[in-house]
């Protein structure tokens, strides 16, 4: 079966879901949920994304997002990569966190947005984590009811479906969510293979005419998203940019500040490229014994520095 194509255009709205590799937990404690929301806030700022709804579960997440720049693949690659890097650092692990390919459905805005919001907000109830959607801390349902979390969730668009007055709209939205997901939609989204487009026939025709008509396989499906590997060239450029110095200055420091930069660079080479002392010695022109002393005496790279590196390397 042909690998599906992701359809991207400015203003497109998607329901996105990703699950832990082998269904492993991607959120083990409160700190991890908070970390993911921080990554989500960064994505909003960097890539001009609008999050209309989200639900974070122990081993997967759901997002309802809008891409004014038509850049879903870029956004998701950044989000999954940066969160994986930071999660791995917190729990001292290596390797893939997610199963490698996220599911996404292109959504016709007016017809299905509120239905998907209801589905996403009821996910914790369906999983028997809580009895009421507002009891789960890690969905956007509370934001719709109280107006909190405005730095992440854009609530105005979907609230407008329920009226012009906010208080009444919030009550109506809450009642709508509690009414439950229609059986037909539940069946579609519970299947292993999601539909590629959730829409009316007219919207499907528009999508196929504009984006699929030249493909041999007319079926719109998913495409595999692989995380871009970190290369020495990319790492070197990112280091020089963040530490504000040239590569030669990193290799041959002339003062205490330069020595601190080199120590940070050594730590980051160890973390991202898994270089041993022998390879670090060749790269930085320092003996292995000297490298050992530098890394024992100097502080390792801070989490703030690593976060900056994650963002640059994910681009």
Tab-separated table of C-alpha atoms in Angstrom, residues 123-132 136:
chain	number	residue	atom	x	y	z
A	123	UNK	CA	-10.718	11.292	25.800
A	124	UNK	CA	-9.770	11.132	29.519
A	125	UNK	CA	-13.367	10.176	30.391
A	126	UNK	CA	-13.352	7.418	27.795
A	127	UNK	CA	-10.074	6.115	29.265
A	128	UNK	CA	-11.627	6.107	32.777
A	129	UNK	CA	-9.074	8.588	34.095
A	130	UNK	CA	-11.829	10.932	35.299
A	131	UNK	CA	-15.622	10.979	35.430
A	132	UNK	CA	-16.003	14.541	34.129
A	136	UNK	CA	-8.594	16.178	33.973
